[in-house]
Short mmCIF file of C-alpha atoms and ligand atoms in Angstrom, two decimals:
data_model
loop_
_atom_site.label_atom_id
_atom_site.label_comp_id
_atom_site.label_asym_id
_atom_site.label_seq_id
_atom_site.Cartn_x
_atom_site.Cartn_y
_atom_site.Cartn_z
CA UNK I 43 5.18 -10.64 -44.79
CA UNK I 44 2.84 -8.62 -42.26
CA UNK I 45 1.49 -10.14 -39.29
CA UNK I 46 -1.25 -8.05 -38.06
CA UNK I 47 -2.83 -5.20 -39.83
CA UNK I 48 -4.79 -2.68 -37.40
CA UNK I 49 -6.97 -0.38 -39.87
CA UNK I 50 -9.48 2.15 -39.51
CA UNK I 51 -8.90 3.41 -36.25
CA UNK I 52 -8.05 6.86 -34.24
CA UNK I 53 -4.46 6.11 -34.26
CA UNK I 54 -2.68 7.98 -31.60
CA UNK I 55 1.18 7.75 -32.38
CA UNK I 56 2.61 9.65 -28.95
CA UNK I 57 5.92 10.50 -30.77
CA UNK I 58 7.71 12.27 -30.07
CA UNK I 59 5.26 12.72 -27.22
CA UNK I 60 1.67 12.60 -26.60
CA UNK I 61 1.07 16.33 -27.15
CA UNK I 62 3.29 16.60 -30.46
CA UNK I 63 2.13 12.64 -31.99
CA UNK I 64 0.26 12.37 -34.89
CA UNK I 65 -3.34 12.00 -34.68
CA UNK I 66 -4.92 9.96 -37.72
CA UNK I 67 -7.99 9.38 -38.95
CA UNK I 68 -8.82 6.01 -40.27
CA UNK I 69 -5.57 4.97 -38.89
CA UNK I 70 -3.82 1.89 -39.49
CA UNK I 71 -0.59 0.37 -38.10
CA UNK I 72 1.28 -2.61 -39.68
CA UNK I 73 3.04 -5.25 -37.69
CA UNK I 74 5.71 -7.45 -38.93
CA UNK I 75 8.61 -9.58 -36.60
CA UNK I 76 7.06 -7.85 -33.40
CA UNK I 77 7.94 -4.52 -34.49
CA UNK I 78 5.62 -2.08 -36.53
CA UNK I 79 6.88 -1.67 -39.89
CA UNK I 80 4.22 0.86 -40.78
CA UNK I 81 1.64 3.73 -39.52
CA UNK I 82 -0.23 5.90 -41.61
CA UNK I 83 -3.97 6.46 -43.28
CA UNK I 84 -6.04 3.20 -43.89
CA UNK I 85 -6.76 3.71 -47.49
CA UNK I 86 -3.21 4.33 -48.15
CA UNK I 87 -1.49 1.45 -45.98
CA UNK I 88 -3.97 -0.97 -47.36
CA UNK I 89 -2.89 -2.08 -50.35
CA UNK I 90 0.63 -3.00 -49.23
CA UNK I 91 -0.51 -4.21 -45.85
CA UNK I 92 -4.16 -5.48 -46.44
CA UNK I 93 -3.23 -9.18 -46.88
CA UNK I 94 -1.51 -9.55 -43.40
CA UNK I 95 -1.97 -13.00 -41.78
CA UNK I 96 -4.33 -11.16 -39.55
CA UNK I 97 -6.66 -7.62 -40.55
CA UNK I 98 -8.14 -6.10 -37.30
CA UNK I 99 -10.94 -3.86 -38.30
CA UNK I 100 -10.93 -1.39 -35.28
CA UNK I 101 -13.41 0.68 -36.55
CA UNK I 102 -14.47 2.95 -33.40
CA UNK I 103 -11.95 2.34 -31.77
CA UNK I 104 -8.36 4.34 -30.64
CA UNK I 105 -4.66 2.87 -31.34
CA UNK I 106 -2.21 3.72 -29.12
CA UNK I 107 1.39 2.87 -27.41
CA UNK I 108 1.27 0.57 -24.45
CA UNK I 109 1.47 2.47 -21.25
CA UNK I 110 4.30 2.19 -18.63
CA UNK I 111 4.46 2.17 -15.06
CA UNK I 112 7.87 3.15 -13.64
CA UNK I 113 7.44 1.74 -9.99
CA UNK I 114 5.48 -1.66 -8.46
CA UNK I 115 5.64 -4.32 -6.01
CA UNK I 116 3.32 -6.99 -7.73
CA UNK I 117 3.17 -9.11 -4.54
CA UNK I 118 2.02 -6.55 -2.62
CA UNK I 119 -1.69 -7.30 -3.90
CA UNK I 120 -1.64 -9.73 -1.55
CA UNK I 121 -2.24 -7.35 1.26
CA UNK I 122 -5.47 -5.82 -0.71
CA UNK I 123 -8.31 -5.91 2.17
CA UNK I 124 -5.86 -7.79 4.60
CA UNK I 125 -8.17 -7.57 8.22
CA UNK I 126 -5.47 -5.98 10.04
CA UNK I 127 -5.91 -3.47 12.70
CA UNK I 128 -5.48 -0.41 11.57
CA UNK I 129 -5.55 1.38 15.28
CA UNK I 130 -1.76 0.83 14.86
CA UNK I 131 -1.16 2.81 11.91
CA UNK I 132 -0.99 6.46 13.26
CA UNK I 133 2.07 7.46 10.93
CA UNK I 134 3.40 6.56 7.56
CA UNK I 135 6.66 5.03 9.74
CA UNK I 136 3.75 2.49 11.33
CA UNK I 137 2.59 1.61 8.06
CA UNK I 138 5.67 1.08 6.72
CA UNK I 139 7.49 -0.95 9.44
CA UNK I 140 3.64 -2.22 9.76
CA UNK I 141 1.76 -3.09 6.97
CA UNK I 142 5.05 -3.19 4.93
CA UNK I 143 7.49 -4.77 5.95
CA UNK I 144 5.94 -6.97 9.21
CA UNK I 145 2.19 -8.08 7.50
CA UNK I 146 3.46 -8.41 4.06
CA UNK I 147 7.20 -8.42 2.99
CA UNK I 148 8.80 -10.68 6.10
CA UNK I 149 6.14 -13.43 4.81
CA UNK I 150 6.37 -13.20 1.39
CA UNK I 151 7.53 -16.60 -0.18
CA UNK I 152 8.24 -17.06 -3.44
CA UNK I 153 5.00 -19.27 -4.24
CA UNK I 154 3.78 -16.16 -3.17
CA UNK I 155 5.25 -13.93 -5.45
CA UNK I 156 4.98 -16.57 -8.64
CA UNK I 157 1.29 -16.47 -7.79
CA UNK I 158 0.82 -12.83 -7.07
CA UNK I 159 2.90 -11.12 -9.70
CA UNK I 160 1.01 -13.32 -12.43
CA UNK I 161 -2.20 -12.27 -10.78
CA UNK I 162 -1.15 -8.29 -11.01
CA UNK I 163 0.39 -9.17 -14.81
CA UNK I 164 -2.64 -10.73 -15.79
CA UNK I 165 -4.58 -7.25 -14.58
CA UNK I 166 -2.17 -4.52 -15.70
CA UNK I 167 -1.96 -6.19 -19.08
CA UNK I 168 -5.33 -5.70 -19.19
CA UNK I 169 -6.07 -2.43 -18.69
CA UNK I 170 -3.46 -1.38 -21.24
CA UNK I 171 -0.25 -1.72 -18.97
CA UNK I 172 2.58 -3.53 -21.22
CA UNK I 173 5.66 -2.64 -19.17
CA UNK I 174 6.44 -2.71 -15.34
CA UNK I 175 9.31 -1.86 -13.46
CA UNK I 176 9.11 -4.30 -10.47
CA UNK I 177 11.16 -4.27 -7.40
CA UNK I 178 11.00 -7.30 -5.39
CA UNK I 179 11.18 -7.90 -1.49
CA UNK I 180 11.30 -11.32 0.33
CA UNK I 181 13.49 -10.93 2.94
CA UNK I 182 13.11 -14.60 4.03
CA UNK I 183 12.52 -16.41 0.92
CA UNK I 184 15.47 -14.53 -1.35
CA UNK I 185 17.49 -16.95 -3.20
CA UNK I 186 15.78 -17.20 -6.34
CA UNK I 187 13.15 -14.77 -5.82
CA UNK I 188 13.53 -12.73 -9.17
CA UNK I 189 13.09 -16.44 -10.79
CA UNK I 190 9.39 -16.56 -9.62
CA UNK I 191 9.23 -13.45 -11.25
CA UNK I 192 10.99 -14.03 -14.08
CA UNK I 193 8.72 -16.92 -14.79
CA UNK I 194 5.11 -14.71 -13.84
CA UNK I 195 5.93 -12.22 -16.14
CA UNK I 196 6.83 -14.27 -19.13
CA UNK I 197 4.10 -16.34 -18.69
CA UNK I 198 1.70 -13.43 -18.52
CA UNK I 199 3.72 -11.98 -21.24
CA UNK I 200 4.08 -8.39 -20.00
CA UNK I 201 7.32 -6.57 -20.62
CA UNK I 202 9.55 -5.97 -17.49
CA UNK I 203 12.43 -4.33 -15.47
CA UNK I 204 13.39 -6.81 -12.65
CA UNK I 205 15.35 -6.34 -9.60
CA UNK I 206 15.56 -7.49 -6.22
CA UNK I 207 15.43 -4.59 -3.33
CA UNK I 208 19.13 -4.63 -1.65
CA UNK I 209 18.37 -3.32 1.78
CA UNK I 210 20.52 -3.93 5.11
CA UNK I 211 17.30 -4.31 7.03
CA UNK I 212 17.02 -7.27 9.09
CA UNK I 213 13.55 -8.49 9.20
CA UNK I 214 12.02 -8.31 12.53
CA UNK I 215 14.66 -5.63 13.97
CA UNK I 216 14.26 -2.21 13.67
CA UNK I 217 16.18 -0.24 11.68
CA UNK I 218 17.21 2.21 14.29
CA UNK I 219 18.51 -0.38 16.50
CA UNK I 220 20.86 -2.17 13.73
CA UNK I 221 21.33 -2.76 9.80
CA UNK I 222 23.28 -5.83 8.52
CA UNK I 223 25.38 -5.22 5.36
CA UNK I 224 25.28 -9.13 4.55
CA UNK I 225 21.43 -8.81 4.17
CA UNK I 226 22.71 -6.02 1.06
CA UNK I 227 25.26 -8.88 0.07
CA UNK I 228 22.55 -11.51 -0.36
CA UNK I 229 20.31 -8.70 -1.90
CA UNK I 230 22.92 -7.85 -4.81
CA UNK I 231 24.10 -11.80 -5.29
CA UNK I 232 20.38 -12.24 -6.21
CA UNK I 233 20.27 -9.24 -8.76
CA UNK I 234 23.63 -10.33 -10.13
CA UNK I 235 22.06 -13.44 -11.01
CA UNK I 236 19.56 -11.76 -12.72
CA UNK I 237 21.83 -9.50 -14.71
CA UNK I 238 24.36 -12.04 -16.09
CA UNK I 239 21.14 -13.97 -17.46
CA UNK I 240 19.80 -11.02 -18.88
CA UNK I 241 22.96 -8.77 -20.12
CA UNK I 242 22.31 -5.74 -21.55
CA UNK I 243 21.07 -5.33 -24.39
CA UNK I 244 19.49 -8.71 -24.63
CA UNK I 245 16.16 -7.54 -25.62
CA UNK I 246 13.25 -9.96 -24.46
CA UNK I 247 11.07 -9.06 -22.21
CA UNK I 248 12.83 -9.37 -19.06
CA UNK I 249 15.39 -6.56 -18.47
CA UNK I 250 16.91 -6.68 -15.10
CA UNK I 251 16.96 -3.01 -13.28
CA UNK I 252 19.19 -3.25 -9.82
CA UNK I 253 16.60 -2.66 -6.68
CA UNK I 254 17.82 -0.54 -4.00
CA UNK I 255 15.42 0.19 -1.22
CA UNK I 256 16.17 3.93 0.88
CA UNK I 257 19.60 6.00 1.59
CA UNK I 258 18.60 5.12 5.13
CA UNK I 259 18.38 1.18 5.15
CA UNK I 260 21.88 0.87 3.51
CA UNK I 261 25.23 2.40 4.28
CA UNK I 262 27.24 4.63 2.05
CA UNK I 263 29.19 1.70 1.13
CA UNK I 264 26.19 -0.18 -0.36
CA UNK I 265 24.80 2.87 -2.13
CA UNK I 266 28.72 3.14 -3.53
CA UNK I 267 28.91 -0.56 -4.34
CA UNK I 268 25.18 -0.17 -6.19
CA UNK I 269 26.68 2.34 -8.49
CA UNK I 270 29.68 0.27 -9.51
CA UNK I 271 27.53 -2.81 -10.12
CA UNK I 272 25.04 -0.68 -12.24
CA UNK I 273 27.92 0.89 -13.97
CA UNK I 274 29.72 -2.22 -14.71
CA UNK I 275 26.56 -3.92 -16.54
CA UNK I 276 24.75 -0.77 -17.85
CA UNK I 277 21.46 -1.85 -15.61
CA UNK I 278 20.43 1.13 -14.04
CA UNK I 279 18.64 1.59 -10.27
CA UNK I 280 16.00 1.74 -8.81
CA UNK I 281 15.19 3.09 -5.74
CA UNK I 282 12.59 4.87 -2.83
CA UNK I 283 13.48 8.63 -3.04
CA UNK I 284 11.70 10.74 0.25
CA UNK I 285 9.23 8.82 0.48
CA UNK I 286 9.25 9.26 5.02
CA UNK I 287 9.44 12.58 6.35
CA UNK I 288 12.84 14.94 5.26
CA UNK I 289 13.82 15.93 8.73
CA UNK I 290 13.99 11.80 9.44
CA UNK I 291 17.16 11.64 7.62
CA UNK I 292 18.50 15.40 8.93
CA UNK I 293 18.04 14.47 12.15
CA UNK I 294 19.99 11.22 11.79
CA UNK I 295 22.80 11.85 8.93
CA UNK I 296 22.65 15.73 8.49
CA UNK I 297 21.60 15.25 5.09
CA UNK I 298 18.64 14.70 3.21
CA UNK I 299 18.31 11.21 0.90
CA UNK I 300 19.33 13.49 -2.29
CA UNK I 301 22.18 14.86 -0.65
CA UNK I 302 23.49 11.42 0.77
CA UNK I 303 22.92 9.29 -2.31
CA UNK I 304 24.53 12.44 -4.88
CA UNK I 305 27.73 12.44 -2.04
CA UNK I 306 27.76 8.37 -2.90
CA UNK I 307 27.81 8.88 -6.56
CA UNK I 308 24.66 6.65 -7.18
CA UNK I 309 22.26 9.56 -8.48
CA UNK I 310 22.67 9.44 -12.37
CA UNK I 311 20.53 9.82 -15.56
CA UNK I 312 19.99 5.72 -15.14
CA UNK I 313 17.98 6.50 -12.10
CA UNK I 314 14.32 5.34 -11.10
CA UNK I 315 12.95 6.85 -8.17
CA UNK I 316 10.31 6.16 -6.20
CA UNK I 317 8.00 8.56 -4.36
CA UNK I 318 10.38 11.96 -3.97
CA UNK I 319 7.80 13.81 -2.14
CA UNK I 320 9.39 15.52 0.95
CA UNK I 321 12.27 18.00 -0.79
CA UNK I 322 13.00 21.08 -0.67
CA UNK I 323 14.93 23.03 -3.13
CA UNK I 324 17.92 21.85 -2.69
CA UNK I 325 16.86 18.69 -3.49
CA UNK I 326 15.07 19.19 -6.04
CA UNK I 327 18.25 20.53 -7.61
CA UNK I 328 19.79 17.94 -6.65
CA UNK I 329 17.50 14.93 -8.55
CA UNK I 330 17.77 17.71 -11.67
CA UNK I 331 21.18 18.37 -11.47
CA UNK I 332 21.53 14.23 -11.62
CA UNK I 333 19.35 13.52 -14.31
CA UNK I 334 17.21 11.37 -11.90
CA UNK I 335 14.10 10.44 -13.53
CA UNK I 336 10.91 10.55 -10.66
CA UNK I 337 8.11 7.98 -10.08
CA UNK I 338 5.49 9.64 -8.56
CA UNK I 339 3.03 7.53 -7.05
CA UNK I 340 0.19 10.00 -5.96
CA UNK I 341 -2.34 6.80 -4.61
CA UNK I 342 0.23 5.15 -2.27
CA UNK I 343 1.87 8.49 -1.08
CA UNK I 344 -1.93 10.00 -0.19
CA UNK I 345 -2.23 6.55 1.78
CA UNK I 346 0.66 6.99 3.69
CA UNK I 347 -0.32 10.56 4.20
CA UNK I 348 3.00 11.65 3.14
CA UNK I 349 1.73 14.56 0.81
CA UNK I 350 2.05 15.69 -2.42
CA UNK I 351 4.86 15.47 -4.42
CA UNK I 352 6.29 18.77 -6.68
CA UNK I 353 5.59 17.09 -9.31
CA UNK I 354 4.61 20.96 -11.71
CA UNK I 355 7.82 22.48 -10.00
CA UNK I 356 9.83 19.00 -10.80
CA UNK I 357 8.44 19.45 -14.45
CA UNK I 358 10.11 23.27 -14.66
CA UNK I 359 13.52 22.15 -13.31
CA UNK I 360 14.04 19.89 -16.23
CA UNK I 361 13.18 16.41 -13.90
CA UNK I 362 11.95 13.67 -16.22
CA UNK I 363 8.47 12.38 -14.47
CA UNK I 364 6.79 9.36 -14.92
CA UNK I 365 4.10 7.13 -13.80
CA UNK I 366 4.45 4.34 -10.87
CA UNK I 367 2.67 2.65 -7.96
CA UNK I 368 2.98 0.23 -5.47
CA UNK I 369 0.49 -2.03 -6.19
CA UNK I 370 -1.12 -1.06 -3.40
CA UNK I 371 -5.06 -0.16 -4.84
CA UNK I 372 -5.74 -0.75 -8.16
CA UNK I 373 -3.65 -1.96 -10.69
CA UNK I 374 -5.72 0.12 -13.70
CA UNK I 375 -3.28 2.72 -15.14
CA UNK I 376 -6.28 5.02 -16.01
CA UNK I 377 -7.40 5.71 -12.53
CA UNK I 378 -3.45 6.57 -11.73
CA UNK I 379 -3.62 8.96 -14.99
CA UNK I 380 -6.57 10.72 -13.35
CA UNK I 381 -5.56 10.46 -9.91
CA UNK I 382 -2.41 12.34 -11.23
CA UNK I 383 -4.32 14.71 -13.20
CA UNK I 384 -6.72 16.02 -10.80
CA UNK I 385 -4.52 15.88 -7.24
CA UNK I 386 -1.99 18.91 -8.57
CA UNK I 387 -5.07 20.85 -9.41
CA UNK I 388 -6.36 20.42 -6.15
CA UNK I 389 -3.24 20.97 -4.06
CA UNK I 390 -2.01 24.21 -5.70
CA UNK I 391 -5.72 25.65 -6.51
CA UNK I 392 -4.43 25.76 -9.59
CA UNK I 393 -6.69 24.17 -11.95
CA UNK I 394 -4.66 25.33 -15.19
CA UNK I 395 -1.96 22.95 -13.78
CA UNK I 396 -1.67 19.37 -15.51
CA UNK I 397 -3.38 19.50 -19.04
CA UNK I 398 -4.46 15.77 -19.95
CA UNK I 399 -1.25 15.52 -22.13
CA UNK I 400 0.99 15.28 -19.39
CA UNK I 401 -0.27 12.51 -17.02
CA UNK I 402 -0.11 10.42 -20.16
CA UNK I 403 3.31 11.12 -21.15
CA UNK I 404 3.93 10.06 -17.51
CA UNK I 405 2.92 6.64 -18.65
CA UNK I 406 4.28 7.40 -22.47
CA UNK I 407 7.48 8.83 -23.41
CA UNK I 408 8.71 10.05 -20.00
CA UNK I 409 8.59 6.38 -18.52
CA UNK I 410 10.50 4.95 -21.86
CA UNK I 411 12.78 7.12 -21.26
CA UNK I 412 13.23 6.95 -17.78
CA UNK I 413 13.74 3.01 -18.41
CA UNK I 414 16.29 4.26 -21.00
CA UNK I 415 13.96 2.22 -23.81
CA UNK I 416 13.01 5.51 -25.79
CA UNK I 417 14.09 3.72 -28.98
CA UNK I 418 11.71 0.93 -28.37
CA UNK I 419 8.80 1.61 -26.50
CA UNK I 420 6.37 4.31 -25.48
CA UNK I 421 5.32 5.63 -28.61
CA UNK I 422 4.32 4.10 -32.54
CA UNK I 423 6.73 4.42 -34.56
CA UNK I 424 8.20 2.43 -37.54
CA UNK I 425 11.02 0.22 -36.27
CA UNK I 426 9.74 0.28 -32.58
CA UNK I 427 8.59 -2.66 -30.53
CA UNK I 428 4.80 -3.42 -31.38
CA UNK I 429 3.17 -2.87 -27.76
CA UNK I 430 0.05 -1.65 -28.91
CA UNK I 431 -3.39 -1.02 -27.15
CA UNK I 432 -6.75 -0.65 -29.27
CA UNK I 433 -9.30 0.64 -27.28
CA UNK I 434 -13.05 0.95 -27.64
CA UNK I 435 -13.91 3.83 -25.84
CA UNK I 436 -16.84 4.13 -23.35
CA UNK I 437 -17.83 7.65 -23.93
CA UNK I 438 -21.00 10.10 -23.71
CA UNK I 439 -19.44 12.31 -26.26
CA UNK I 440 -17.32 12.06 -29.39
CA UNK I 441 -13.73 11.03 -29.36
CA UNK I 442 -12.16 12.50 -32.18
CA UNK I 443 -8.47 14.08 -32.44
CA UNK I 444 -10.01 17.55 -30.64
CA UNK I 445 -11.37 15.20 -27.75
CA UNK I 446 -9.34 12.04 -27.55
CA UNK I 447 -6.83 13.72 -25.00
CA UNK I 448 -9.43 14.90 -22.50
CA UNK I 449 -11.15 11.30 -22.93
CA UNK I 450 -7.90 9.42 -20.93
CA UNK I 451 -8.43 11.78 -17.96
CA UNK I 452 -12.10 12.20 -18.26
CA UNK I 453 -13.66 9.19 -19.36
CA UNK I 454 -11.33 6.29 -19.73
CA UNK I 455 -11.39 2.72 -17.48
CA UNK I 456 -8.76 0.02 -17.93
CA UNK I 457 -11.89 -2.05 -18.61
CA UNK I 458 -12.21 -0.20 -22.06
CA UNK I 459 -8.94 -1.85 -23.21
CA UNK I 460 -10.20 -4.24 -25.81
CA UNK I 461 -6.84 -5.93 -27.63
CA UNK I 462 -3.05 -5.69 -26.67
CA UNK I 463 -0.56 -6.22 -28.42
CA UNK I 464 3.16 -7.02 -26.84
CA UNK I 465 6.22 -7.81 -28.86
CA UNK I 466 3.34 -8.50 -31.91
CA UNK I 467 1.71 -10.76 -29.89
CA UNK I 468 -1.86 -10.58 -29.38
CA UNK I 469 -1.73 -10.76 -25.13
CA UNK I 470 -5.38 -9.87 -24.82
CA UNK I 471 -8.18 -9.95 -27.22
CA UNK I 472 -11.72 -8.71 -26.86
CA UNK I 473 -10.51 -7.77 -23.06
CA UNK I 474 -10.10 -11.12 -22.22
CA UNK I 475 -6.64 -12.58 -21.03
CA UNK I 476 -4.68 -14.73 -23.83
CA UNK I 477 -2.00 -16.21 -22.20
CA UNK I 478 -3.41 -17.93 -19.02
CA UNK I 479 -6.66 -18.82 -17.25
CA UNK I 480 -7.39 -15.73 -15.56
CA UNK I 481 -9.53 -17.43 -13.13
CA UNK I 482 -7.04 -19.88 -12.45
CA UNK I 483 -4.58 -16.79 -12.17
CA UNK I 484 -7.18 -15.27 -9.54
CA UNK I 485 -7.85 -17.95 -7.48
CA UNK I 486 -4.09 -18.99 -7.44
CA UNK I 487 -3.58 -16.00 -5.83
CA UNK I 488 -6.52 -15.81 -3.41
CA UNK I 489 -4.88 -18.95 -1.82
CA UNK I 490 -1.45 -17.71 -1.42
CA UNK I 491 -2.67 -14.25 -0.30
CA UNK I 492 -4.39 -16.69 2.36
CA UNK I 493 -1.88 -17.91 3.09
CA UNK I 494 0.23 -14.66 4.24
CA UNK I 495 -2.31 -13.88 6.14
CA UNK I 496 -2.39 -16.98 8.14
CA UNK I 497 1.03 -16.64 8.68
CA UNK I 498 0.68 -13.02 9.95
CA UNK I 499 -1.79 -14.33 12.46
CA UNK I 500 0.44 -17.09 13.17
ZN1 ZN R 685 7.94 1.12 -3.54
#
């Protein structure tokens, strides 16, 4: 029996990538068990497939895979807008010890980050965002943390990577002055919890991924003990890669972050990270050498003023690149798509850099695989998990299979997301939230984002 029959649309299949998919005309994909049992033309699908339980017409409309963002702090939308004063942020080490860890992360409870992750769920599902890989911080609300997430995302019913961030950071001390390898202790206890409720291989929609925050917040014994525990229960890491300035970590260890964490053996091809922006070559060999897959976060790094990551040079030395952010601005995948599309061009006056095909297999293929969920997400294809996006496009010109590419870095707004699909499951239907009250969601979140604040002020 079929579940949900999607016919005549632009179907976009993005395998084996976005640039190589099929593009059909009068498109349809068949759905069956949350998985798609079929893709092909309308008029040929139909007669097998017409007499699903449900027939979306989408008429007008493009079919695609469910994007995926590689890197994001969901509670950190509670510091949107937060009146703080920004005299004191003269460096990207102010705004991190700052606005990061002092104003939001030291305060974070986990009402807080029940609220605040459904809140960002509720939005990224929305504008076409079906998978996350979150990394949690709560320095003085951590027992149980990933719980409050656990719950927020399956309520909201996006698809997730989970883990908490194991740092030996003490809140409220700076990490110059001392680190405290029980803070990593209570930081792995809570993603062990996490990972013997979730083995591997379990296949909802919670998949726990072990958080590790920077080579220089943890000792070489944490970064060594991170490895075993992701090697033990097939996890992977995830991690902040270069994100502060290179000759920070020279200066201290000798070493860049590449160079420390491949001496600890916890660069591998199960690798997330974060950021990478200040490397040179020989860390850039490094993270290739490794198989480390990159999040590059252009909105957050440009922020922090921290530059601009080698992403085209990354691309040539093999390094798998995807799509993250922190959660920081907005939480629309399209305006990352463009942001990544347009800042290369701009940086290396090079505007034949990044064709519109490759910011979205940043969010496509490269992010599956980086999650090491190629065989189930990030493109349509029979047998692969039905997270599906039709989308009515907005447009001033035709979208057809010559234009359609140019339209996602051109044209296209989170807000033209019309129905997704996760696991089979409609999740959002004529652009409105399915699974929860999204004003409830909202104003849920308004009062715990109060909330922080007070307590920053406090
Ligand atoms: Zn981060």
């Amino acid at each position: 029996m079929t579940d949900i029959f999607i016919k005549n649309a632009l179907v976009m299949t993005c395998e084996p990538n976005v640039i190589s998919g099929r593009i059909i005309e009068n498109g349809a994909v068949a759905v069956s068990g949350g998985k798609i049992i079929a893709i092909g033309k309308t008029d040929v699908l139909e007669s097998e497939y017409g007499n699903a339980d449900r027939v979306i017409d989408a008429s007008g409309r493009i079919v695609m895979p469910g994007f995926i963002i590689t890197h994001t702090h969901m509670p950190y939308v509670m510091g949107h807008n937060q009146p703080v004063d920004f005299s004191q942020l003269r460096s990207f080490w102010d705004m991190l010890q700052k606005m990061g860890w002092e104003w939001l992360e030291d305060l974070i409870t986990q009402d807080g980050i029940y609220a605040a992750t459904r809140y960002a769920a509720a939005k990224m599902l929305k504008s076409g965002t079906t998978t996350v890989c979150e990394l949690v911080e709560a320095p003085n609300d951590m027992n149980g943390a990933l719980d409050a997430s656990v719950r927020a995302v399956t309520e909201i019913g996006i698809r997730a990577n989970l883990g908490y961030e194991v740092t030996e950071r003490i809140p409220g001390v700076p990490i110059n002055e001392r680190l405290d390898p029980g803070m990593a202790e209570k930081g792995f206890e809570e993603n062990l919890r996490l990972i013997e409720k979730f083995p591997a291989g379990s296949g909802g929609l919670v998949v726990p991924r072990l958080g590790v925050h920077t080579a220089y917040t943890n000792s070489p014994a944490t970064l060594k003990k991170a490895r075993e525990i992701a090697d033990k229960y097939r996890c992977g890491i995830q991690i902040h890669i270069a994100e502060i300035p290179r000759a920070f970590l020279v200066e201290k260890y000798g070493k860049s972050a590449p160079m420390l964490l491949e001496e600890t053996g916890l660069l591998d091809l199960d690798v997330v990270a974060a950021h990478c922006i200040d490397i040179n070559d020989e860390d850039l060999n490094i993270l290739a050498r490794n198989g480390v897959n990159v999040a590059h976060t252009p909105m957050t790094n440009s922020l922090g003023g921290n530059g601009v990551a080698r992403v085209p040079e990354m691309m040539e030395a093999g390094i798998n690149v995807t799509l993250g952010h922190d959660c920081f601005f907005s939480l629309d995948t399209a305006e990352y798509i463009r942001y990544t599309y347009l800042i290369h061009k701009a940086h290396n006056a090079n505007p034949a850099l990044m064709p519109p095909f490759v910011p979205l297999d940043f969010a496509l293929g490269n992010a599956a695989k980086a999650l090491g969920m190629e065989q189930s997400i990030g493109s349509l294809a029979e047998g692969k998990k039905a997270d599906i996006l039709i989308i009515k496009p907005d447009c001033p010109t035709p979208v057809n299979p010559a234009t359609v590419m140019s339209f996602f870095t051109m044209t296209f707004l989170g807000k033209d997301v019309e129905t997704v699909l996760v696991d089979g499951k409609v999740v959002v239907e004529g652009g409105e939230l399915k699974t929860a009250d999204e004003e409830q969601v909202m104003r849920d979140c308004v009062k715990q984002s109060a909330l922080l604040w007070e307590r920053n002020n406090g």
